[in-house]
mmCIF file of C-alpha atoms in Angstrom:
data_model
loop_
_atom_site.group_PDB
_atom_site.id
_atom_site.type_symbol
_atom_site.label_atom_id
_atom_site.label_comp_id
_atom_site.label_asym_id
_atom_site.label_seq_id
_atom_site.Cartn_x
_atom_site.Cartn_y
_atom_site.Cartn_z
ATOM 1 C CA SER O 17 120.051 51.444 68.627
ATOM 2 C CA GLU O 18 117.144 53.698 69.481
ATOM 3 C CA ALA O 19 118.117 56.681 71.637
ATOM 4 C CA PRO O 20 116.606 56.699 75.134
ATOM 5 C CA ARG O 21 113.858 59.213 75.735
ATOM 6 C CA GLU O 22 111.982 60.538 78.704
ATOM 7 C CA ARG O 23 108.890 58.552 79.589
ATOM 8 C CA THR O 24 105.636 60.448 79.973
ATOM 9 C CA ALA O 25 102.173 59.699 81.272
ATOM 10 C CA THR O 26 101.003 58.731 77.772
ATOM 11 C CA ASP O 27 103.732 56.136 77.065
ATOM 12 C CA GLY O 28 102.202 52.722 76.559
ATOM 13 C CA LYS O 29 98.685 54.086 76.931
ATOM 14 C CA SER O 30 95.779 53.871 74.525
ATOM 15 C CA PRO O 31 95.143 56.545 71.877
ATOM 16 C CA ASN O 32 92.209 57.708 73.991
ATOM 17 C CA ALA O 33 94.495 58.299 76.964
ATOM 18 C CA ALA O 34 96.923 60.237 74.796
ATOM 19 C CA LYS O 35 94.056 62.296 73.396
ATOM 20 C CA GLU O 36 92.752 63.012 76.890
ATOM 21 C CA ALA O 37 96.200 64.137 78.020
ATOM 22 C CA ALA O 38 96.534 66.452 75.009
ATOM 23 C CA GLU O 39 93.106 67.943 75.664
ATOM 24 C CA SER O 40 93.984 68.465 79.321
ATOM 25 C CA ARG O 41 97.176 70.279 78.369
ATOM 26 C CA ALA O 42 95.277 72.515 75.935
ATOM 27 C CA LYS O 43 92.751 73.338 78.667
ATOM 28 C CA LEU O 44 95.602 74.149 81.051
ATOM 29 C CA ARG O 45 97.109 76.556 78.526
ATOM 30 C CA VAL O 46 93.763 78.296 78.031
ATOM 31 C CA ALA O 47 93.299 78.562 81.802
ATOM 32 C CA LEU O 48 96.747 80.117 82.172
ATOM 33 C CA LEU O 49 96.120 82.604 79.362
ATOM 34 C CA ASN O 50 92.788 83.565 80.916
ATOM 35 C CA ARG O 51 94.466 84.004 84.301
ATOM 36 C CA LEU O 52 97.034 86.384 82.842
ATOM 37 C CA HIS O 53 94.404 88.390 80.994
ATOM 38 C CA ARG O 54 92.239 88.622 84.100
ATOM 39 C CA GLY O 55 95.204 89.601 86.262
ATOM 40 C CA LEU O 56 96.406 92.403 84.005
ATOM 41 C CA SER O 57 92.837 93.603 83.402
ATOM 42 C CA GLU O 58 92.255 93.851 87.157
ATOM 43 C CA VAL O 59 95.396 95.953 87.556
ATOM 44 C CA VAL O 60 94.219 98.290 84.776
ATOM 45 C CA MET O 61 90.867 98.630 86.536
ATOM 46 C CA LYS O 62 92.462 99.330 89.933
ATOM 47 C CA LEU O 63 94.761 101.967 88.455
ATOM 48 C CA THR O 64 91.916 103.575 86.523
ATOM 49 C CA ASN O 65 89.681 103.723 89.593
ATOM 50 C CA PHE O 66 92.441 105.190 91.763
ATOM 51 C CA LEU O 67 93.161 107.875 89.179
ATOM 52 C CA ALA O 68 89.602 109.148 89.558
ATOM 53 C CA ASN O 69 90.385 110.211 93.148
ATOM 54 C CA PRO O 70 94.174 110.050 93.648
ATOM 55 C CA GLY O 71 94.640 112.398 96.587
ATOM 56 C CA ARG O 72 97.731 114.579 96.848
ATOM 57 C CA ALA O 73 100.509 112.146 97.731
ATOM 58 C CA GLY O 74 101.736 111.873 94.150
ATOM 59 C CA VAL O 75 102.424 108.162 94.547
ATOM 60 C CA VAL O 76 100.549 104.867 94.554
ATOM 61 C CA THR O 77 101.983 101.529 95.656
ATOM 62 C CA LEU O 78 100.707 98.342 94.047
ATOM 63 C CA PRO O 79 101.269 95.265 96.250
ATOM 64 C CA ILE O 80 100.598 93.032 93.249
ATOM 65 C CA VAL O 81 103.017 90.763 91.402
ATOM 66 C CA LEU O 82 102.065 88.974 88.206
ATOM 67 C CA SER O 83 105.014 86.696 87.506
ATOM 68 C CA GLU O 84 105.608 83.181 86.259
ATOM 69 C CA SER O 85 106.324 82.149 89.839
ATOM 70 C CA SER O 86 103.203 83.718 91.354
ATOM 71 C CA VAL O 87 100.930 82.225 88.690
ATOM 72 C CA ALA O 88 102.590 78.807 88.862
ATOM 73 C CA TYR O 89 102.066 78.802 92.621
ATOM 74 C CA GLU O 90 98.294 79.029 92.198
ATOM 75 C CA TRP O 91 98.275 75.711 90.330
ATOM 76 C CA TRP O 92 100.958 74.191 92.540
ATOM 77 C CA LYS O 93 99.052 75.067 95.713
ATOM 78 C CA SER O 94 95.881 73.465 94.385
ATOM 79 C CA ALA O 95 97.754 70.343 93.264
ATOM 80 C CA ASN O 96 99.259 69.908 96.714
ATOM 81 C CA ALA O 97 95.951 70.441 98.495
ATOM 82 C CA VAL O 98 93.688 68.203 96.396
ATOM 83 C CA PRO O 99 94.924 64.772 95.182
ATOM 84 C CA GLU O 100 92.541 64.820 92.212
ATOM 85 C CA ASP O 101 93.921 68.198 91.129
ATOM 86 C CA ARG O 102 97.452 66.827 91.323
ATOM 87 C CA GLN O 103 96.573 63.848 89.144
ATOM 88 C CA TYR O 104 94.856 66.078 86.601
ATOM 89 C CA LEU O 105 97.779 68.509 86.521
ATOM 90 C CA ALA O 106 100.261 65.655 86.109
ATOM 91 C CA MET O 107 98.266 64.333 83.160
ATOM 92 C CA ALA O 108 98.019 67.794 81.590
ATOM 93 C CA LEU O 109 101.781 68.192 81.903
ATOM 94 C CA GLY O 110 102.423 64.770 80.387
ATOM 95 C CA GLU O 111 103.761 63.343 83.629
ATOM 96 C CA SER O 112 103.020 60.186 85.589
ATOM 97 C CA PRO O 113 100.419 60.437 88.388
ATOM 98 C CA VAL O 114 103.173 59.416 90.820
ATOM 99 C CA VAL O 115 105.763 61.889 89.528
ATOM 100 C CA ASP O 116 108.030 63.424 92.163
ATOM 101 C CA ASP O 117 107.560 67.043 93.241
ATOM 102 C CA ALA O 118 110.702 68.438 91.623
ATOM 103 C CA THR O 119 109.961 66.949 88.202
ATOM 104 C CA MET O 120 106.343 68.047 88.284
ATOM 105 C CA LEU O 121 107.142 71.582 89.387
ATOM 106 C CA GLN O 122 109.789 71.869 86.690
ATOM 107 C CA ALA O 123 107.215 70.786 84.099
ATOM 108 C CA LEU O 124 104.672 73.266 85.467
ATOM 109 C CA ARG O 125 107.223 76.069 85.325
ATOM 110 C CA ALA O 126 107.988 75.262 81.691
ATOM 111 C CA GLU O 127 104.289 75.313 80.774
ATOM 112 C CA VAL O 128 103.692 78.598 82.597
ATOM 113 C CA ARG O 129 106.683 80.166 80.843
ATOM 114 C CA GLU O 130 105.284 79.201 77.447
ATOM 115 C CA ALA O 131 101.886 80.597 78.444
ATOM 116 C CA PHE O 132 103.489 83.929 79.393
ATOM 117 C CA LYS O 133 105.230 84.077 76.016
ATOM 118 C CA GLU O 134 102.045 83.216 74.144
ATOM 119 C CA PHE O 135 99.942 85.692 76.132
ATOM 120 C CA GLN O 136 102.098 88.595 75.012
ATOM 121 C CA ARG O 137 101.569 87.571 71.367
ATOM 122 C CA THR O 138 97.801 87.042 71.474
ATOM 123 C CA PRO O 139 95.392 89.835 70.412
ATOM 124 C CA PRO O 140 93.732 89.943 73.885
ATOM 125 C CA GLY O 141 97.150 90.075 75.546
ATOM 126 C CA ILE O 142 98.371 92.829 73.236
ATOM 127 C CA GLU O 143 95.169 94.821 73.763
ATOM 128 C CA VAL O 144 95.186 94.672 77.574
ATOM 129 C CA ARG O 145 98.889 95.559 77.608
ATOM 130 C CA LYS O 146 98.062 98.583 75.474
ATOM 131 C CA GLN O 147 95.394 99.600 77.995
ATOM 132 C CA TYR O 148 97.900 99.129 80.805
ATOM 133 C CA ASP O 149 100.497 101.333 79.102
ATOM 134 C CA GLU O 150 97.878 103.987 78.377
ATOM 135 C CA VAL O 151 96.764 104.247 82.003
ATOM 136 C CA LEU O 152 100.395 104.441 83.148
ATOM 137 C CA GLN O 153 100.960 107.343 80.760
ATOM 138 C CA LYS O 154 98.000 109.093 82.385
ATOM 139 C CA TYR O 155 99.731 108.633 85.746
ATOM 140 C CA ASP O 156 102.839 110.206 84.275
ATOM 141 C CA ALA O 157 100.841 113.207 83.083
ATOM 142 C CA ALA O 158 99.163 113.513 86.498
ATOM 143 C CA ARG O 159 102.531 113.320 88.332
ATOM 144 C CA ILE O 160 101.515 110.244 90.279
ATOM 145 C CA GLN O 161 104.300 107.669 90.431
ATOM 146 C CA PRO O 162 103.201 104.010 90.608
ATOM 147 C CA VAL O 163 105.547 101.810 92.650
ATOM 148 C CA ILE O 164 105.671 98.013 92.500
ATOM 149 C CA SER O 165 107.756 95.051 93.575
ATOM 150 C CA GLY O 166 109.755 93.993 90.559
ATOM 151 C CA HIS O 167 109.827 90.366 91.671
ATOM 152 C CA ASP O 168 107.756 87.767 93.441
ATOM 153 C CA SER O 169 109.207 86.616 96.746
ATOM 154 C CA GLY O 170 106.270 84.402 97.676
ATOM 155 C CA PRO O 171 105.881 80.754 98.700
ATOM 156 C CA LEU O 172 106.981 79.191 95.415
ATOM 157 C CA VAL O 173 110.443 80.708 95.767
ATOM 158 C CA GLU O 174 110.853 78.802 99.031
ATOM 159 C CA GLU O 175 109.350 75.684 97.473
ATOM 160 C CA CYS O 176 111.856 75.797 94.619
ATOM 161 C CA ALA O 177 114.690 76.128 97.127
ATOM 162 C CA ARG O 178 113.356 73.119 99.045
ATOM 163 C CA LEU O 179 113.313 71.044 95.868
ATOM 164 C CA GLY O 180 116.715 72.229 94.679
ATOM 165 C CA LEU O 181 115.340 74.195 91.721
ATOM 166 C CA THR O 182 116.848 77.525 90.729
ATOM 167 C CA CYS O 183 114.801 80.732 90.611
ATOM 168 C CA GLU O 184 116.070 82.867 87.755
ATOM 169 C CA ARG O 185 115.122 86.533 87.603
ATOM 170 C CA ASP O 186 112.853 85.952 84.620
ATOM 171 C CA PHE O 187 110.876 83.406 86.636
ATOM 172 C CA THR O 188 110.058 85.826 89.463
ATOM 173 C CA ARG O 189 110.052 89.068 87.432
ATOM 174 C CA SER O 190 106.681 90.836 87.374
ATOM 175 C CA LEU O 191 104.786 91.244 84.121
ATOM 176 C CA LEU O 192 103.790 94.676 85.458
ATOM 177 C CA MET O 193 107.274 96.055 84.871
ATOM 178 C CA SER O 194 107.188 99.126 82.635
ATOM 179 C CA PRO O 195 109.344 102.208 81.969
ATOM 180 C CA TRP O 196 106.637 104.281 83.684
ATOM 181 C CA MET O 197 106.876 102.154 86.814
ATOM 182 C CA LEU O 198 109.305 102.478 89.700
ATOM 183 C CA ALA O 199 110.182 99.063 91.063
ATOM 184 C CA ILE O 200 111.922 97.286 93.916
ATOM 185 C CA SER O 201 114.757 95.121 92.596
ATOM 186 C CA GLN O 202 116.265 91.893 93.872
ATOM 187 C CA SER O 203 119.784 93.321 93.757
ATOM 188 C CA PRO O 204 121.353 96.762 93.166
ATOM 189 C CA ASP O 205 122.658 95.899 89.688
ATOM 190 C CA GLU O 206 119.179 95.316 88.288
ATOM 191 C CA GLY O 207 117.347 97.912 86.228
ATOM 192 C CA SER O 208 118.438 100.677 83.885
ATOM 193 C CA ALA O 209 117.903 104.335 83.063
ATOM 194 C CA THR O 210 114.706 103.418 81.226
ATOM 195 C CA GLN O 211 113.507 100.827 83.753
ATOM 196 C CA VAL O 212 114.414 102.270 87.120
ATOM 197 C CA MET O 213 114.659 99.717 89.917
ATOM 198 C CA VAL O 214 116.130 100.232 93.364
ATOM 199 C CA ALA O 215 117.240 97.841 96.082
ATOM 200 C CA GLY O 216 117.438 98.257 99.837
ATOM 201 C CA LEU O 217 113.885 99.390 100.599
ATOM 202 C CA THR O 218 110.555 97.647 101.016
ATOM 203 C CA LEU O 219 107.629 98.547 98.785
ATOM 204 C CA ALA O 220 106.055 100.619 101.568
ATOM 205 C CA GLN O 221 109.341 102.404 102.298
ATOM 206 C CA LEU O 222 109.915 103.296 98.653
ATOM 207 C CA GLY O 223 106.354 104.562 98.334
ATOM 208 C CA SER O 224 106.807 106.716 101.435
ATOM 209 C CA LEU O 225 110.092 108.080 100.096
ATOM 210 C CA VAL O 226 108.490 109.075 96.792
ATOM 211 C CA GLY O 227 105.679 110.798 98.676
ATOM 212 C CA HIS O 228 108.227 112.662 100.798
ATOM 213 C CA LEU O 229 110.169 113.769 97.710
ATOM 214 C CA ARG O 230 106.944 115.138 96.303
ATOM 215 C CA ARG O 231 106.320 117.121 99.494
ATOM 216 C CA LEU O 232 109.871 118.501 99.373
ATOM 217 C CA ASN O 233 109.493 119.444 95.721
ATOM 218 C CA PRO O 234 105.914 119.448 94.381
ATOM 219 C CA MET O 235 107.236 120.355 90.917
ATOM 220 C CA LEU O 236 108.932 116.993 90.359
ATOM 221 C CA SER O 237 107.731 115.002 87.378
ATOM 222 C CA ASN O 238 107.595 111.213 87.552
ATOM 223 C CA ALA O 239 110.618 111.022 85.260
ATOM 224 C CA GLN O 240 112.553 113.313 87.611
ATOM 225 C CA VAL O 241 111.595 111.206 90.626
ATOM 226 C CA ARG O 242 112.872 108.080 88.894
ATOM 227 C CA SER O 243 116.009 109.879 87.713
ATOM 228 C CA LEU O 244 116.824 111.141 91.219
ATOM 229 C CA LEU O 245 116.440 107.664 92.671
ATOM 230 C CA LEU O 246 118.600 106.192 89.917
ATOM 231 C CA ARG O 247 121.289 108.783 90.601
ATOM 232 C CA ALA O 248 121.198 108.263 94.370
ATOM 233 C CA SER O 249 121.502 104.492 93.914
ATOM 234 C CA THR O 250 124.503 104.762 91.588
ATOM 235 C CA ASP O 251 128.120 105.107 92.673
ATOM 236 C CA MET O 252 129.251 107.666 90.095
ATOM 237 C CA LYS O 253 132.977 107.096 90.705
ATOM 238 C CA LEU O 254 132.787 103.339 90.274
ATOM 239 C CA ALA O 255 129.856 103.414 87.826
ATOM 240 C CA LEU O 256 128.139 100.749 89.924
ATOM 241 C CA ARG O 257 124.623 100.530 91.306
ATOM 242 C CA LYS O 258 124.152 100.314 95.074
ATOM 243 C CA ALA O 259 121.335 99.665 97.518
ATOM 244 C CA LEU O 260 119.498 102.614 99.038
ATOM 245 C CA GLY O 261 120.588 103.084 102.639
ATOM 246 C CA GLN O 262 120.143 106.026 104.985
ATOM 247 C CA GLN O 263 122.920 107.989 103.276
ATOM 248 C CA GLU O 264 121.373 107.489 99.833
ATOM 249 C CA VAL O 265 117.900 108.388 101.113
ATOM 250 C CA GLU O 266 119.271 111.649 102.515
ATOM 251 C CA GLN O 267 121.095 112.288 99.240
ATOM 252 C CA VAL O 268 117.987 111.890 97.095
ATOM 253 C CA GLN O 269 116.076 114.267 99.367
ATOM 254 C CA GLU O 270 118.818 116.873 98.991
ATOM 255 C CA LEU O 271 118.755 116.418 95.218
ATOM 256 C CA ALA O 272 115.017 117.118 95.243
ATOM 257 C CA ARG O 273 115.592 120.308 97.256
ATOM 258 C CA GLN O 274 118.350 121.400 94.869
ATOM 259 C CA LEU O 275 116.033 121.040 91.892
ATOM 260 C CA LEU O 276 113.421 123.148 93.651
ATOM 261 C CA ARG O 277 115.979 125.867 94.435
ATOM 262 C CA LEU O 278 117.192 125.794 90.834
ATOM 263 C CA ARG O 279 113.625 126.173 89.619
ATOM 264 C CA ALA O 280 113.140 129.174 91.930
ATOM 265 C CA VAL O 281 116.324 130.829 90.645
ATOM 266 C CA GLU O 282 115.198 130.316 87.053
ATOM 267 C CA HIS O 283 111.925 132.097 87.824
ATOM 268 C CA LEU O 284 113.801 134.994 89.419
ATOM 269 C CA VAL O 285 116.064 135.342 86.388
ATOM 270 C CA VAL O 286 113.098 135.348 84.046
#
């Protein structure tokens, strides 16, 4: 017997309806790709403009997240606000106009994930990522540490919880993550020596801490700032990462002072 299969919005419909659904899905993919390109391009522009007059803090916080979850929410919000948008989105996703929320959101998430993958393979996506990396390297040379939230914690996370859908790290992880970035993590175990992420602080708090470290030791490079924060958020005895609390914040400040004293001694010896 024929194996059962999932019914879609085009089952039992005319070839014209199937064609319209396919065209709608293609348009949705293009819209998603354009959204990602525009989003990353805007970040490059903001970073470039800030670099022209950066001040003396040695840090810049970017309250921007470009993740599968944040992008999916833009379409989900529109679909829930305008009935016609919901019907169009359901058709583009190959779902029935009366599909339930959980099924539709799951389908939207899958489409957004594929768009993210495709974006990073397309020539425009590769080019704007190259521009992004280049401007971050300029920040490294200028000793200005960019700080971001590594994950989206916006409305769609709550919506997924309401509908019983899981939110994996990849779903909320920001496309802006880069080895030159310092990021807030969801949990202490996230991140690595090449992608430093810390837990326990808000974006504003981490930005303020980096600025304070720079005032304590103006000679710190961005790599040293990230290394100090990685060290302070690691339990060396247990080889486990930990959240930054008051004790860890005090420790990283002392480490910055120690490096400055060491630098002074080296100059005296020379």
